[in-house]
Short mmCIF file of N, CA and C in Angstrom, two decimals:
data_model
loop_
_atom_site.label_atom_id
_atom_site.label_comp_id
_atom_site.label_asym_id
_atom_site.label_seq_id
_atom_site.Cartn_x
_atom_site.Cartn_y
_atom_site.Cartn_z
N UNK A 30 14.61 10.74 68.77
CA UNK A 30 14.28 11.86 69.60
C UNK A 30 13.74 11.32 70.91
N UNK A 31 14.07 12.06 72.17
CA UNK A 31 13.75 11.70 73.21
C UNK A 31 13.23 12.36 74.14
N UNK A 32 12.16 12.40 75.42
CA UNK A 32 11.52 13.77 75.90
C UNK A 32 10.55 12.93 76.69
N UNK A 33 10.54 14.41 77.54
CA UNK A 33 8.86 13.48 77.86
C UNK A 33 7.83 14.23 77.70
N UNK A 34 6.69 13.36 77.61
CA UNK A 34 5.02 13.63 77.12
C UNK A 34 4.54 13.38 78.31
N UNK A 35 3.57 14.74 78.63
CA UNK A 35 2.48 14.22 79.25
C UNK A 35 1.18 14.32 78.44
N UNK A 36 -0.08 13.85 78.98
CA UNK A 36 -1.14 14.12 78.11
C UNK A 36 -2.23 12.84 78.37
N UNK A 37 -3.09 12.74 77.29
CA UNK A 37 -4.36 12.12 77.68
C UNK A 37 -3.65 10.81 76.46
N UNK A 38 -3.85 9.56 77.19
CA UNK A 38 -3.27 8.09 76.22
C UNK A 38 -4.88 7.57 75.57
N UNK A 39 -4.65 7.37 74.16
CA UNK A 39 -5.35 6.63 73.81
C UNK A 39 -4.80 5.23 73.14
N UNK A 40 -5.96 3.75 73.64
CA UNK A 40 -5.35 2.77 73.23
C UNK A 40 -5.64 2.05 72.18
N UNK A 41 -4.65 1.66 71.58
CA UNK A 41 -4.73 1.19 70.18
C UNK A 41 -5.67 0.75 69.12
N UNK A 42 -5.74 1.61 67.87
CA UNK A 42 -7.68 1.58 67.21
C UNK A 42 -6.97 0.00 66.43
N UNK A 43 -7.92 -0.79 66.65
CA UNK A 43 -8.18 -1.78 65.53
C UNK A 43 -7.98 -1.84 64.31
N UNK A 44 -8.43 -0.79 63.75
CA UNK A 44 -8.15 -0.46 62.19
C UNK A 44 -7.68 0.93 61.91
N UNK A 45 -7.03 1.22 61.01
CA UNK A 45 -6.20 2.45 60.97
C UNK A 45 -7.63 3.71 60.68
N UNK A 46 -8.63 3.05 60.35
CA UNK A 46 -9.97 4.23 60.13
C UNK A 46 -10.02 4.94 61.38
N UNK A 47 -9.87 3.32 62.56
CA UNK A 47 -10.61 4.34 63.97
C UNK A 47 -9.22 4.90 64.45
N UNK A 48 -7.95 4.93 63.80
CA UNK A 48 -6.73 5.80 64.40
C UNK A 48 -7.22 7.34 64.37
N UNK A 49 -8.14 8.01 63.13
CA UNK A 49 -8.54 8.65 62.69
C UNK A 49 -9.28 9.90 64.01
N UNK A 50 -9.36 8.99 65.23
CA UNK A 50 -10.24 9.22 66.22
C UNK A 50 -8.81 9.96 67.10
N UNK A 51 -7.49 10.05 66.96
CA UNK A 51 -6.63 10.17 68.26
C UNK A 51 -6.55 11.76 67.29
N UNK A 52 -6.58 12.18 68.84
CA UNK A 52 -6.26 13.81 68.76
C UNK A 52 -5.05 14.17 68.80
N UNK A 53 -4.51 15.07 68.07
CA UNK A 53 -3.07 15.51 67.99
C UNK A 53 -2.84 15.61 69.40
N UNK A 54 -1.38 14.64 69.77
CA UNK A 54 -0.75 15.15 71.18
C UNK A 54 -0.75 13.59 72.06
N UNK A 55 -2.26 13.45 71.38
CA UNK A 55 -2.51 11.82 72.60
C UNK A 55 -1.09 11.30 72.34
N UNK A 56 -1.36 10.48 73.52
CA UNK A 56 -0.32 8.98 73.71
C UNK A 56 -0.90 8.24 72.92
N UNK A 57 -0.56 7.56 72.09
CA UNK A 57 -0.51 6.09 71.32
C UNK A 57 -0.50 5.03 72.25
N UNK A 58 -0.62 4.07 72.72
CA UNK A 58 -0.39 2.71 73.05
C UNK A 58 -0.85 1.53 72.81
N UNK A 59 -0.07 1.08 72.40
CA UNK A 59 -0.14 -0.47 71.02
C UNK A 59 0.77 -1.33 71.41
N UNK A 60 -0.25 -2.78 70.92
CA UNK A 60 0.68 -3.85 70.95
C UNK A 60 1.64 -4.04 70.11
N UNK A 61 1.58 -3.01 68.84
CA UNK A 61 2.76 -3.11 68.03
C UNK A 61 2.02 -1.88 66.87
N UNK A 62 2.57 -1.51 65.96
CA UNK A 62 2.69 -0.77 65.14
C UNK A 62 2.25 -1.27 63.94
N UNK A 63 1.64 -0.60 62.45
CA UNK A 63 1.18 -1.27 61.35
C UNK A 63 1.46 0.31 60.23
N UNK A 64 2.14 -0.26 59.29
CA UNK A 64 2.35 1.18 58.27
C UNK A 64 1.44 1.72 57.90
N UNK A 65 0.27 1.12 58.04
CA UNK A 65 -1.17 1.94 57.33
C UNK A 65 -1.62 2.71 58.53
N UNK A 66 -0.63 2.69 59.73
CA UNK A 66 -1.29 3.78 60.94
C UNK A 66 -0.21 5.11 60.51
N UNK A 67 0.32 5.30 59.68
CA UNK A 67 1.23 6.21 59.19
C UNK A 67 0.39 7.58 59.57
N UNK A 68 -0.56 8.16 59.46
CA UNK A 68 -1.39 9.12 59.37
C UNK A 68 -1.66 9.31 61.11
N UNK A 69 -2.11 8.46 61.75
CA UNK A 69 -2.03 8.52 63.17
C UNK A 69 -1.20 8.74 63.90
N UNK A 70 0.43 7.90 63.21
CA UNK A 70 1.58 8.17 64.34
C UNK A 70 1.69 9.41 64.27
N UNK A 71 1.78 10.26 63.14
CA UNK A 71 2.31 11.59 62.98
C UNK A 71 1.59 12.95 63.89
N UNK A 72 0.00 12.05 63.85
CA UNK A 72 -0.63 13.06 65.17
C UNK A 72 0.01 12.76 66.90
N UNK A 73 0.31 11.66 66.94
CA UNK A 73 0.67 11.34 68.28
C UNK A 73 1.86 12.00 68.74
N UNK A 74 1.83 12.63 70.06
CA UNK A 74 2.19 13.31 70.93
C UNK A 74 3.65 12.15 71.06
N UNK A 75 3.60 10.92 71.82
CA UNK A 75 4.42 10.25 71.87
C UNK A 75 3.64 8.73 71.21
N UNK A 76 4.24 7.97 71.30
CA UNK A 76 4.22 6.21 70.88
C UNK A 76 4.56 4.92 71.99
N UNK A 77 4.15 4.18 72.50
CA UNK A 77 4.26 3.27 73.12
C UNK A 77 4.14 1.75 72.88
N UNK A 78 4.66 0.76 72.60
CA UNK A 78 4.80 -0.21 71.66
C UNK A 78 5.28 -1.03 72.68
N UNK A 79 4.81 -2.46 73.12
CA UNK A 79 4.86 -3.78 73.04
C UNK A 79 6.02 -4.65 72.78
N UNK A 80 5.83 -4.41 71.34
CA UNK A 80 6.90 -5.50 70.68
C UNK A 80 6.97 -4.95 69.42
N UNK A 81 7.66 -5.30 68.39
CA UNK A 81 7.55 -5.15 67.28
C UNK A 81 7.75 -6.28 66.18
N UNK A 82 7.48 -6.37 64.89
CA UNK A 82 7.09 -7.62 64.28
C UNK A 82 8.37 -6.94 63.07
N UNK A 83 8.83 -8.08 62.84
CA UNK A 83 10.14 -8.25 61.45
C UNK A 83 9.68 -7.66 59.93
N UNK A 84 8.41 -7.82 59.84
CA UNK A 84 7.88 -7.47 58.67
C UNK A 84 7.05 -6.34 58.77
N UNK A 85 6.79 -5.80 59.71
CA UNK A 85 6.59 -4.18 60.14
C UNK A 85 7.50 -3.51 60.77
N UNK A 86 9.03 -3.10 61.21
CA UNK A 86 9.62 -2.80 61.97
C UNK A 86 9.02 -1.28 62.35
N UNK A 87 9.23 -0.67 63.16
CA UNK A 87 8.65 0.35 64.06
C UNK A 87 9.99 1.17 63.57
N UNK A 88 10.60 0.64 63.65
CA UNK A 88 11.78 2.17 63.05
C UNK A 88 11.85 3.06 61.65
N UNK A 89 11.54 2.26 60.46
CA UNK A 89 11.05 2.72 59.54
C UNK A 89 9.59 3.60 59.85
N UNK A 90 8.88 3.48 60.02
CA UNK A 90 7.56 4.38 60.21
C UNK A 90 8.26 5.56 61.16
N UNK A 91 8.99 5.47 62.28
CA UNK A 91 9.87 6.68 63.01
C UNK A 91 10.28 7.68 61.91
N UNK A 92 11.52 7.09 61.15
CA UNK A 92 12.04 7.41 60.12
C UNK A 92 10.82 8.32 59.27
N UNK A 93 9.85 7.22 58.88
CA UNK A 93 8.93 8.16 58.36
C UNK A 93 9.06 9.68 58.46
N UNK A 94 8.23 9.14 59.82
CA UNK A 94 7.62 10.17 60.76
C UNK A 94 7.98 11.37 60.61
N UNK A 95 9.63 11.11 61.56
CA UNK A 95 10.78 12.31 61.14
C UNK A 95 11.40 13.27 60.36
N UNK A 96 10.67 12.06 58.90
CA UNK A 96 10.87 12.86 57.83
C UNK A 96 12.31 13.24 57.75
#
């Protein structure tokens, strides 16, 4: 899916507890993605990502997402 977001960015929590902190809508922005932020991406407005790592791929959690 593709679009654009505007809105207020928050940057990437350390541990998936402090993801807990992004308000439905924020921007995400991360150096990469982690499956235990599963609960966070789904509040985020949009996602912004870095890079991504072989043993986390960022498309599966999309997929998730999408449902």
């Amino acid at each position: 899916q593709s679009g654009l977001v505007i809105g207020a960015t928050r940057i990437s929590p350390a541990t998936s507890a402090e993801g807990s902190a992004l308000v439905a809508g924020e921007i995400l922005v991360a150096p990469m993605t982690n499956p235990d932020w599963l609960p966070t991406l789904r509040r985020a407005g949009a996602i912004v990502t870095e890079r991504g790592v072989l043993r986390a791929p960022f498309g599966p959690a999309i997929r998730a997402i999408a449902g």
